[in-house]
Each structure stands twice: as structure tokens, then as C-alpha cells.
PDB file of C-alpha atoms in Angstrom:
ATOM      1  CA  UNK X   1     149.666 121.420  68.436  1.00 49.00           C
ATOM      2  CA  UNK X   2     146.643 122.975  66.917  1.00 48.00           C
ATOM      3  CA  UNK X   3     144.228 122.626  64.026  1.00 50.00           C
ATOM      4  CA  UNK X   4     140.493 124.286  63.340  1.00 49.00           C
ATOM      5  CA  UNK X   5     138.255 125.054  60.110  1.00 44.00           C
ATOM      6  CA  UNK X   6     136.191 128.059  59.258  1.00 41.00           C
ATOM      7  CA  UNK X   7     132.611 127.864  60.252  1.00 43.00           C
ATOM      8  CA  UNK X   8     129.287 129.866  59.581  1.00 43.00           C
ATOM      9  CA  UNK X   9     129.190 132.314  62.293  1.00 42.00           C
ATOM     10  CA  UNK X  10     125.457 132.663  61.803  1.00 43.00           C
ATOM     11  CA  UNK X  11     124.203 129.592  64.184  1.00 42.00           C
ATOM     12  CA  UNK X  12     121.980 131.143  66.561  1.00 40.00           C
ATOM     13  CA  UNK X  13     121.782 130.293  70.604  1.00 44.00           C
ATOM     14  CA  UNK X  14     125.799 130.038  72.330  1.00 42.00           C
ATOM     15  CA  UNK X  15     127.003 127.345  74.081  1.00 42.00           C
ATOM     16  CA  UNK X  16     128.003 127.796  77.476  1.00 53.00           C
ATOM     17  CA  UNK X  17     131.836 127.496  77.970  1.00 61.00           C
ATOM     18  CA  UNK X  18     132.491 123.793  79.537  1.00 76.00           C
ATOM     19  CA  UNK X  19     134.847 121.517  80.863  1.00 84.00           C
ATOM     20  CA  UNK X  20     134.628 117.866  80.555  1.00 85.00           C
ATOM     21  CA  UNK X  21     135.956 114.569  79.304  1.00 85.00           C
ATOM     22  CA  UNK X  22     137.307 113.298  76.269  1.00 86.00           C
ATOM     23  CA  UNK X  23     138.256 109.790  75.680  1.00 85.00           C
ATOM     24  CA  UNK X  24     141.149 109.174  72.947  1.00 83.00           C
ATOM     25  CA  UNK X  25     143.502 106.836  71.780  1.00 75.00           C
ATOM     26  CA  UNK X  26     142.878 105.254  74.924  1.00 73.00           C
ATOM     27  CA  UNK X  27     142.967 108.268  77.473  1.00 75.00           C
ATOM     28  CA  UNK X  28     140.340 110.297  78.987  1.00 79.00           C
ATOM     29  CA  UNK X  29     141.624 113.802  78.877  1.00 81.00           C
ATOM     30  CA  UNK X  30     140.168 116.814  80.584  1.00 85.00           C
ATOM     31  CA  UNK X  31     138.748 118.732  77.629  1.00 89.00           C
ATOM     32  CA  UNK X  32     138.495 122.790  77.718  1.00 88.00           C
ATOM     33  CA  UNK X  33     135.897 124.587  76.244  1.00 90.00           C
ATOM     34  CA  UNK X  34     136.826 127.966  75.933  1.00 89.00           C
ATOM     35  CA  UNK X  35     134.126 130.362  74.490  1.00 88.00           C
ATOM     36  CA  UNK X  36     136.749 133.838  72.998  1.00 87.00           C
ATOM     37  CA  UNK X  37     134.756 136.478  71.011  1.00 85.00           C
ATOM     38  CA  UNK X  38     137.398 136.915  68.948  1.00 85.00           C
ATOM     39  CA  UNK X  39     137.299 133.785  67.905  1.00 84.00           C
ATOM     40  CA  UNK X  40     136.334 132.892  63.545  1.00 86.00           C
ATOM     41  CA  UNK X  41     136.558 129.030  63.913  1.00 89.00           C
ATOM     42  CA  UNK X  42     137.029 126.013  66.271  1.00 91.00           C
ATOM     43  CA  UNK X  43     140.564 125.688  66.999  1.00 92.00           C
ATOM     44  CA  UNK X  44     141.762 122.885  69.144  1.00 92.00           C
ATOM     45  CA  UNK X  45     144.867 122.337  71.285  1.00 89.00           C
ATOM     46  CA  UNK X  46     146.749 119.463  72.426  1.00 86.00           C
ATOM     47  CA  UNK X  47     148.378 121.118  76.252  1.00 80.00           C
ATOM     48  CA  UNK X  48     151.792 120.396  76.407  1.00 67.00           C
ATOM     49  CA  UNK X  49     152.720 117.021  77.848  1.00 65.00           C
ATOM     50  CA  UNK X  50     149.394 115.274  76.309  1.00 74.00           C
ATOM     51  CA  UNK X  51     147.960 116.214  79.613  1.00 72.00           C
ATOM     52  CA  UNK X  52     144.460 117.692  77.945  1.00 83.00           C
ATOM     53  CA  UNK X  53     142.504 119.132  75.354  1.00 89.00           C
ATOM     54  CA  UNK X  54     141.417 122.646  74.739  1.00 89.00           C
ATOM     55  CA  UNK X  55     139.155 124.350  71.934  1.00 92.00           C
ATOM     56  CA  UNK X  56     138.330 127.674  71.465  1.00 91.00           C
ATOM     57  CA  UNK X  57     135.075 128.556  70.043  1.00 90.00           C
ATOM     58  CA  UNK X  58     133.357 131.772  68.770  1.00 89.00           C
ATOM     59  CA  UNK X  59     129.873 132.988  69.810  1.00 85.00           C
ATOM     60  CA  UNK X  60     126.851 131.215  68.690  1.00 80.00           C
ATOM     61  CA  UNK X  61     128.394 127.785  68.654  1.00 81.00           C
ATOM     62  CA  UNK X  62     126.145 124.915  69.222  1.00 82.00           C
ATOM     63  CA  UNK X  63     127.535 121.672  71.701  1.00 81.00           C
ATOM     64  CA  UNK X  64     126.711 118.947  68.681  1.00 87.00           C
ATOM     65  CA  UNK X  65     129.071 121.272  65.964  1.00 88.00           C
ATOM     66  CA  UNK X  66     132.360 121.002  68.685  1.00 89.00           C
ATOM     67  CA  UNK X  67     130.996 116.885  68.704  1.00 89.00           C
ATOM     68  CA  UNK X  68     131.612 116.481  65.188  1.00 91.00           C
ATOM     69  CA  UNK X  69     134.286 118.444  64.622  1.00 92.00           C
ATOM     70  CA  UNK X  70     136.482 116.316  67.490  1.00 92.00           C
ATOM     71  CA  UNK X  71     134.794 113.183  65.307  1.00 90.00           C
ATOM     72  CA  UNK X  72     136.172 114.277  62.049  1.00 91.00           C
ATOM     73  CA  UNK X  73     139.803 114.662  63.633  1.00 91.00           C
ATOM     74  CA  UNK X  74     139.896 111.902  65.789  1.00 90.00           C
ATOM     75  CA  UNK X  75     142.683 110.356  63.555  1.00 90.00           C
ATOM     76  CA  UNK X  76     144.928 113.502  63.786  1.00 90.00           C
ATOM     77  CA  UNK X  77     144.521 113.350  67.816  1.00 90.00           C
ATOM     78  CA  UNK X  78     145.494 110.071  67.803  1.00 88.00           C
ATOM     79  CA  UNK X  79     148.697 110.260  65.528  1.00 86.00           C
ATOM     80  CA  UNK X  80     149.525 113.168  67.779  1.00 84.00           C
ATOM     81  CA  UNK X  81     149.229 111.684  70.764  1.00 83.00           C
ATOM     82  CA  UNK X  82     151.305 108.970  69.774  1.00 79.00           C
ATOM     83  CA  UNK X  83     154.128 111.544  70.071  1.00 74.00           C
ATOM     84  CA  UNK X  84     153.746 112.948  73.400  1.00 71.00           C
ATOM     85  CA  UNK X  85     156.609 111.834  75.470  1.00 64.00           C
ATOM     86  CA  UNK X  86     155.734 109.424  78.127  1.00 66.00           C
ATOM     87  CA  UNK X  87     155.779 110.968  81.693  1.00 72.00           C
ATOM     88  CA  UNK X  88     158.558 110.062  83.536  1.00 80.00           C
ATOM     89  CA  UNK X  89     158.195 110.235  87.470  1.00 86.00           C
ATOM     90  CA  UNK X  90     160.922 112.006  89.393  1.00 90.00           C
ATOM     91  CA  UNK X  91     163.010 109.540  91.424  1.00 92.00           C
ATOM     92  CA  UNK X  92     166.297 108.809  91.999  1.00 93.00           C
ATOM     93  CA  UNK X  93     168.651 107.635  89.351  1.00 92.00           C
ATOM     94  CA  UNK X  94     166.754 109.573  86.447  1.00 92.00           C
ATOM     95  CA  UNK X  95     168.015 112.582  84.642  1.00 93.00           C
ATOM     96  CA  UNK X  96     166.480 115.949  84.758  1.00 93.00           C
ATOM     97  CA  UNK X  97     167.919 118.977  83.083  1.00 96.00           C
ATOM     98  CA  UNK X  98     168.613 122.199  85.043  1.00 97.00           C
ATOM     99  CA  UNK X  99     169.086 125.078  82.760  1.00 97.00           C
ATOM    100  CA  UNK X 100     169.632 122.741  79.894  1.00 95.00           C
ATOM    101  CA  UNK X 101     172.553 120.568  81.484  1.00 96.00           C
ATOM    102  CA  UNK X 102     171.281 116.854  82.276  1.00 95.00           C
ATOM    103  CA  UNK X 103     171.716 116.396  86.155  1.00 96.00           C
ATOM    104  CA  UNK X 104     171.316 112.612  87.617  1.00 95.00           C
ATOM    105  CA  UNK X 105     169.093 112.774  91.005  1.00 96.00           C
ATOM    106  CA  UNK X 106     170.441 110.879  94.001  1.00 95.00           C
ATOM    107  CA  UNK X 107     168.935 110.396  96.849  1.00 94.00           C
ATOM    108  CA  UNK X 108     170.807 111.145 100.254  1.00 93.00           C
ATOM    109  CA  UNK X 109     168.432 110.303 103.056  1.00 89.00           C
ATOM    110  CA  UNK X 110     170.901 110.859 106.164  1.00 83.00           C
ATOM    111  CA  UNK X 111     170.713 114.665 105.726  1.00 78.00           C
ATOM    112  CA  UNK X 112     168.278 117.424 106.708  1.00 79.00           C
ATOM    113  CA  UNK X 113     165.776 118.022 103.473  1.00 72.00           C
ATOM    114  CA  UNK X 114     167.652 120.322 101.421  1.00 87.00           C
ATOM    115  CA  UNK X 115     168.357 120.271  97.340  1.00 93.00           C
ATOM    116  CA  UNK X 116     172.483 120.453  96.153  1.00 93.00           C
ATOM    117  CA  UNK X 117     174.029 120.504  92.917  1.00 95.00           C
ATOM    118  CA  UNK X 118     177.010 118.651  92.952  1.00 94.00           C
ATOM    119  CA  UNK X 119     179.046 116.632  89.963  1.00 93.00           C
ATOM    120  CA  UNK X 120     180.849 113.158  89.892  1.00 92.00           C
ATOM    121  CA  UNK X 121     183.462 111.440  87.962  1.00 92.00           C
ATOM    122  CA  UNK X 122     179.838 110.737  85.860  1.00 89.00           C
ATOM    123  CA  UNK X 123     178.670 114.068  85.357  1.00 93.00           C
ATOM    124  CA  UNK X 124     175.832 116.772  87.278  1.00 96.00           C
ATOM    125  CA  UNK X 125     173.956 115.432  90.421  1.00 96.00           C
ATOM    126  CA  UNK X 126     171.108 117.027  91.580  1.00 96.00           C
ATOM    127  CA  UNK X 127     171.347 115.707  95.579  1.00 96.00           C
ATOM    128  CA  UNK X 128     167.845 115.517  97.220  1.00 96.00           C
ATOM    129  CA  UNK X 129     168.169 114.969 101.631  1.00 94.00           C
ATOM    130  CA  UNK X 130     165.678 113.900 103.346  1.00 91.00           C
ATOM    131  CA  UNK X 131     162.641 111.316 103.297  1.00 91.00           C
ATOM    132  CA  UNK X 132     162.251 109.418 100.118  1.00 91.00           C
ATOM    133  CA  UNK X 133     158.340 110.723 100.309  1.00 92.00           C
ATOM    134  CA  UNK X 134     159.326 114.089  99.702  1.00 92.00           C
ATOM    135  CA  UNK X 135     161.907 113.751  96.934  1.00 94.00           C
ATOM    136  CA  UNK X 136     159.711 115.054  93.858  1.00 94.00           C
ATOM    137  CA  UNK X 137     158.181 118.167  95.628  1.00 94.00           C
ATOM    138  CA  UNK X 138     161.882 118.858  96.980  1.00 95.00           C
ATOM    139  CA  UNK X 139     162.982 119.123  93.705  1.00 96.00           C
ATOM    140  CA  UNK X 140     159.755 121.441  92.338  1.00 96.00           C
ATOM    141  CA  UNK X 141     160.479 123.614  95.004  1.00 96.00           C
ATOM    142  CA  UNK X 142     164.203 123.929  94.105  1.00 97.00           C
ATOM    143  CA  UNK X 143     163.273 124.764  90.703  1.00 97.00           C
ATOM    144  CA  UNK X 144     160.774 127.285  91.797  1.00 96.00           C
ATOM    145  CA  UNK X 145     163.710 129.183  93.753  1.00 96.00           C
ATOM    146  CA  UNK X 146     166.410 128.933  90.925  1.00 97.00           C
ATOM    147  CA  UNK X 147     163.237 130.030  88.054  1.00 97.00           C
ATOM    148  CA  UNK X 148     162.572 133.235  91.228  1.00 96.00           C
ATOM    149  CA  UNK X 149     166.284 134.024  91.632  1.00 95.00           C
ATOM    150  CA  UNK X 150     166.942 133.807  88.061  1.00 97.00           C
ATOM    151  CA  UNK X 151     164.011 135.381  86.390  1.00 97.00           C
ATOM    152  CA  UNK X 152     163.784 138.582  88.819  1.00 97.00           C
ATOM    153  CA  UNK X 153     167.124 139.334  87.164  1.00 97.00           C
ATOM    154  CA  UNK X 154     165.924 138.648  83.777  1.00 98.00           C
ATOM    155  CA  UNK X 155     162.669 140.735  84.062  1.00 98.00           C
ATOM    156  CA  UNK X 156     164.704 143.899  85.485  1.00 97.00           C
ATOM    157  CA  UNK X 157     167.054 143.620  82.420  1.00 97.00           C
ATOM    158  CA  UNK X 158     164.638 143.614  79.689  1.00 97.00           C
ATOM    159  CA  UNK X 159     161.953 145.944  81.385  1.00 97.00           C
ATOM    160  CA  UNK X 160     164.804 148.477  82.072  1.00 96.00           C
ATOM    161  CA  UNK X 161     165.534 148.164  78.121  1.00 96.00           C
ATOM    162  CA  UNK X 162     161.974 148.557  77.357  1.00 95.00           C
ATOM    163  CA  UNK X 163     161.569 151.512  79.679  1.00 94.00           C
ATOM    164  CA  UNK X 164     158.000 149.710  81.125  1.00 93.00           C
ATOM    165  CA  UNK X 165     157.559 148.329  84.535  1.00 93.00           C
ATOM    166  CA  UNK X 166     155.903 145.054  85.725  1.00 95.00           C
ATOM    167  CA  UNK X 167     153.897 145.088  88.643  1.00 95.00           C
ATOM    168  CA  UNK X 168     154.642 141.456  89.615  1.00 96.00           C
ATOM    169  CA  UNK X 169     156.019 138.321  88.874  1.00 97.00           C
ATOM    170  CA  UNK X 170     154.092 135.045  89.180  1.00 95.00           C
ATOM    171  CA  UNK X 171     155.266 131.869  89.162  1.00 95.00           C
ATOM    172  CA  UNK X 172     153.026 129.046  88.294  1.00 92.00           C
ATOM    173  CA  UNK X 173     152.888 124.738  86.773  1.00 91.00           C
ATOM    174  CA  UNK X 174     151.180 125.708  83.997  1.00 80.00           C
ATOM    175  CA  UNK X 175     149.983 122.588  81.103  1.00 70.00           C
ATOM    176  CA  UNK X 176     149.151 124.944  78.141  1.00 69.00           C
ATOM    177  CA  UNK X 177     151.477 128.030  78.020  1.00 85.00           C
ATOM    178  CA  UNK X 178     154.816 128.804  79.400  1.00 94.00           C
ATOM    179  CA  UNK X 179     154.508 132.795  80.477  1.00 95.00           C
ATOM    180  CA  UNK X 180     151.670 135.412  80.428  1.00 94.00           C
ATOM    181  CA  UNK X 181     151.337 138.906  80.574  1.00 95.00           C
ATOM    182  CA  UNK X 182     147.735 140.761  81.129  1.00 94.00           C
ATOM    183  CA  UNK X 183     147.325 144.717  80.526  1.00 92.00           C
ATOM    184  CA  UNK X 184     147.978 145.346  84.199  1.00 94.00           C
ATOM    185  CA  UNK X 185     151.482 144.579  83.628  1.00 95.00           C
ATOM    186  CA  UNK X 186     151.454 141.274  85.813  1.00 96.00           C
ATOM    187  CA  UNK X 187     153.853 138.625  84.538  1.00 97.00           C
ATOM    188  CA  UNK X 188     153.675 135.113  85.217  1.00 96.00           C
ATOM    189  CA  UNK X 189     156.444 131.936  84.594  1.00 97.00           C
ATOM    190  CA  UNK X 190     156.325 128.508  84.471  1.00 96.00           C
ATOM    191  CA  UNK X 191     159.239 127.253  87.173  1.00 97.00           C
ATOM    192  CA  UNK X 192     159.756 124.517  84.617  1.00 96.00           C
ATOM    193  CA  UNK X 193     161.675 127.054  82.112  1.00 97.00           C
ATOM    194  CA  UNK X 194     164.653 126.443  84.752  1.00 97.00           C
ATOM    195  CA  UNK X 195     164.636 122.990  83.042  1.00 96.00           C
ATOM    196  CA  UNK X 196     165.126 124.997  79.067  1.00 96.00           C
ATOM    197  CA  UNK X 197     168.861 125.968  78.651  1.00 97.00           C
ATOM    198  CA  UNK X 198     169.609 129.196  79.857  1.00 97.00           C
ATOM    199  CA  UNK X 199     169.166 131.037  75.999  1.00 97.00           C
ATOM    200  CA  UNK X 200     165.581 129.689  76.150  1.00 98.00           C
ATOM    201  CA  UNK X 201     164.917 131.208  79.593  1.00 98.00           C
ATOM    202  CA  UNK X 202     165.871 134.512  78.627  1.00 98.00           C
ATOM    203  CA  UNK X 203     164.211 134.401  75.683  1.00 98.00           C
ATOM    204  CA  UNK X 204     160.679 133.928  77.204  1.00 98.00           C
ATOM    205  CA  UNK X 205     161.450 136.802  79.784  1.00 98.00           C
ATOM    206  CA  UNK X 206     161.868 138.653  76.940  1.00 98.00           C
ATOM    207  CA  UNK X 207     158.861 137.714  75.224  1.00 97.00           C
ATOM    208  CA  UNK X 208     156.684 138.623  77.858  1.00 97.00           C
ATOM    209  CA  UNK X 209     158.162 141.846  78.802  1.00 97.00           C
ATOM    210  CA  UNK X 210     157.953 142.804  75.161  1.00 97.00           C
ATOM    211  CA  UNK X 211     153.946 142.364  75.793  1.00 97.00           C
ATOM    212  CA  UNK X 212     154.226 145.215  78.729  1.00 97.00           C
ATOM    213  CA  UNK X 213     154.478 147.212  75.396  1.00 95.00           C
ATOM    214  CA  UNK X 214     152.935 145.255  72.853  1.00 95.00           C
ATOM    215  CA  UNK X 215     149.711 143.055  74.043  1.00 93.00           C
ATOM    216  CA  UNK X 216     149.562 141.047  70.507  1.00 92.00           C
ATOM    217  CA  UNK X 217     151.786 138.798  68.468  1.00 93.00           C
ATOM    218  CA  UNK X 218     151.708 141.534  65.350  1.00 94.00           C
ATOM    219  CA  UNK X 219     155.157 142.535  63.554  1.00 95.00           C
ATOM    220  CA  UNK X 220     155.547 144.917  65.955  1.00 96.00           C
ATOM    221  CA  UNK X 221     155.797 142.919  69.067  1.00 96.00           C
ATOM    222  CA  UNK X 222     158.277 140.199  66.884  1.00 97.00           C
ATOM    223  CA  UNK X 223     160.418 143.228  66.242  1.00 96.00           C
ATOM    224  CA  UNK X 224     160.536 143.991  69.684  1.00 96.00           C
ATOM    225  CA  UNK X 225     160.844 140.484  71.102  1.00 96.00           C
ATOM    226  CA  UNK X 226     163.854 140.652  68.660  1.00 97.00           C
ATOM    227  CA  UNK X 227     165.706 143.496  70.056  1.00 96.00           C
ATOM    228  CA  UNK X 228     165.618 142.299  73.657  1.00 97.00           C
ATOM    229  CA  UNK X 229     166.486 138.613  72.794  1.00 97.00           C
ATOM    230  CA  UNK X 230     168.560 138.136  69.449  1.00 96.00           C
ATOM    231  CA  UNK X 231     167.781 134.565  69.373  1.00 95.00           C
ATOM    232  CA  UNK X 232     164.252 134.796  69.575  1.00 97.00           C
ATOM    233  CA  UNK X 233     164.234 132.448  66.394  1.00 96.00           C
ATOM    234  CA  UNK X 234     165.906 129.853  67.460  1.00 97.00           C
ATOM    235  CA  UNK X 235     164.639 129.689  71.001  1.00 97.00           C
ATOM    236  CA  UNK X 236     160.949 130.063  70.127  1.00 95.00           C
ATOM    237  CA  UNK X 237     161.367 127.023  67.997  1.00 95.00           C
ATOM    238  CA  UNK X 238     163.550 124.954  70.639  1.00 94.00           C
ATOM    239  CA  UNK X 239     160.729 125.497  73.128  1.00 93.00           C
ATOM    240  CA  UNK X 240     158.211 123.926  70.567  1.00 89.00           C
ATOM    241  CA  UNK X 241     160.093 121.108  69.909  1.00 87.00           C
ATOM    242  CA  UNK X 242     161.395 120.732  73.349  1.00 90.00           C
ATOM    243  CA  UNK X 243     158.858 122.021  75.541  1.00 90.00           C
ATOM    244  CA  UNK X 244     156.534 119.010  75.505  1.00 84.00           C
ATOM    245  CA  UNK X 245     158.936 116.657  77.397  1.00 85.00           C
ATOM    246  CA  UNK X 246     159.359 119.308  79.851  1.00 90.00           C
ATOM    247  CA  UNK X 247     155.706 119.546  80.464  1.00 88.00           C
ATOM    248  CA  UNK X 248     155.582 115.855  80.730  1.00 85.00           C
ATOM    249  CA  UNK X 249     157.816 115.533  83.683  1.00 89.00           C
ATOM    250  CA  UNK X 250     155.653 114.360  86.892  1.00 88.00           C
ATOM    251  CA  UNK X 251     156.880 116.259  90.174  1.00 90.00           C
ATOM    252  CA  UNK X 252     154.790 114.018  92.442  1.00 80.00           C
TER     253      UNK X 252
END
């Protein structure tokens, strides 16, 4: 979620970069001040989940002008926050989806700590052993092997179609973006794409292999997201519909 005005880029003396709090619609966020010299206005970001704030700001801003402007759309972060979904806490008997397919988590304490998809006569379990403590990270780190096992695969398909290499793969619990690709050709995932059906998954492979080649969101690199993933369309806006309540999932 985003929204920013023009501004006169002629105030004198920056601002350094900061981070700090922000207290809305009865939460106090972390809020991100993030200085880009690329920048032409304020722009400001609701991270997925509802977990924090973040503006961008060009050169030469002053602290009192990034004040006011969260004053003046105070009433827009509140209506927006008012659709964030609420955080649900891993633990047994909820539903979590694994590659898009709702799985109900039950608890087995009498085994060693392992992680097992299995079904019932009611549908996908996800089966977490071990002590009741470690349930939630059991089930992170379960994601983080099925998002290393199944991206790998991804990332050698589409870079093999591209005809670029990575250097590595990352994975990461990111709040505010779901991949990333810098000029040295490192990639980096969020593990919580395993949760996205499987279309979405490949799609954002795709998307950031297409920046080994293309280090913009221009026509060019749409094009090319577009070859590698044919339902770039449709996936790009399930993830920004969707993508919010998977953020918003608490694996603690």
C-alpha cells in the first residue's frame, strides 16, 4: 500500500535517514526512513502484514515536512490498517497453507521433532513431533526446506532460459518485499512464498531472475518476466491481494 505527493526539491540541509516510532490507529509501528536519491516525492509504505511503516524521501528533506505529511494522511493509515489481517499465531488446530492447499496443524508430542504432511478423512495435516515449545519454529524451518528444495529448481529453470547465472540464493522473513535481486546477481526469497500456490511461487522466481538481465521494472523487464512465467498477470496480482495474510502469520 503506498501513497506520496510531489514536493519542492529545493529545501536546503538533508535529513539523516532514521528509524523510529509511529503511533496509529492505536499501534506503535516501527517507522523507516529511507533517504533514495532517486527519489521526486515522499512516498510511504504500509509493510506487508501491518507490521511497519516505511517512507522514502529525496535529498534535502527536512524532519518537520515527513511530520506533516504522515499528519495530513493519518486518516488513509488508519482506514488501511483497518484491513490488515489480524495475526494469527501458529498452533495446533489452525490452518496454514502449503503451496496454496490449506493444511490443519496437529500436534504429535510422542515423536522425535520432525515436520510430516499427512491427510485425514478431513483433509491436509501438517504433523509437528516434538515439544509443544517448539511447534512454530518447527514449522518455519519446514517451510524454509520445502521454499530451498523447491526454489533451487525454479531458479535453474528460468536462469537456464535466460542464459544468466545467479551467484546465490538467499533465503530470508522478510516484512516489506517478497524476493530481491542486486547487480551481483545474488537472489534472495522469502520462505513464506511456500505458503502462495505453486503458480505464484514460480512466478516470483521468475521475476527475479528476469532482473539478472533487467535491474528495473521498465517494459522490457515485464516482457521478459512474461516469457519465463505466462501468468505473470495473474500471479503478480494474487500476491497483492493475498500476500498480506501471509506476511501476517506469526511463526513464534
Amino acid at each position: 500500500m503506498t501513497i506520496g505527493f510531489f514536493r519542492n526539491l529545493t529545501k536546503p540541509k538533508a535529513t539523516p535517514v532514521v528509524e523510529r516510532e509511529y503511533c496509529v490507529a492505536g499501534r506503535t509501528l516501527p517507522l523507516k526512513i529511507v533517504e533514495s536519491a532517486r527519489a521526486r516525492r515522499l512516498t510511504l509504505r504500509i509493510d506487508s502484514g501491518g507490521q511497519g511503516l516505511r517512507i522514502t524521501v529525496p535529498p534535502g528533506l527536512r524532519r518537520g515536512e515527513v511530520d506533516r505529511f504522515l499528519d495530513r494522511h493519518q486518516d488513509w493509515l488508519e482506514q488501511r490498517l483497518a484491513k490488515v489481517p489480524t495475526r494469527p499465531q501458529v498452533r495446533p488446530g489452525i490452518k496454514i497453507p502449503i503451496r496454496g492447499v490449506p493444511h490443519r496443524i496437529v500436534h504429535e508430542p510422542s515423536k522425535r521433532g520432525t515436520v510430516t504432511v499427512s491427510r485425514d478423512e478431513r483433509g491436509p495435516l501438517l504433523i509437528v513431533h516434538g515439544d509443544r515449545v517448539h511447534l512454530p519454529r518447527r514449522i518455519a524451518d519446514f517451510l524454509k526446506r520445502e521454499a530451498k528444495k523447491e526454489i533451487e529448481k525454479l531458479v535453474i529453470r528460468h536462469t537456464e532460459a535466460l542464459g544468466k547465472r545467479a551467484k546465490a540464493i538467499r533465503y530470508k522473513d522478510t516484512s516489506s518485499r517478497w524476493g530481491s535481486c542486486t547487480s551481483e546477481g545474488n537472489l534472495s526469497f522469502s520462505w513464506r512464498i511456500m505458503m502462495a500456490p505453486q503458480p505464484v511461487i514460480n512466478y516470483l522466481v521468475a521475476h527475479e531472475v528476469a532482473h539478472l538481465k533487467e535491474m528495473n521494472h521498465g517494459p522490457k523487464f515485464w516482457k521478459l518476466c512474461e516469457k519465463l512465467c505466462s501468468d505473470t498477470d495473474r500471479c503478480k496480482d494474487w500476491l497483492k491481494r493475498n500476500g498480506g495474510a501471509l506476511q501476517a502469520i506469526v511463526f513464534e
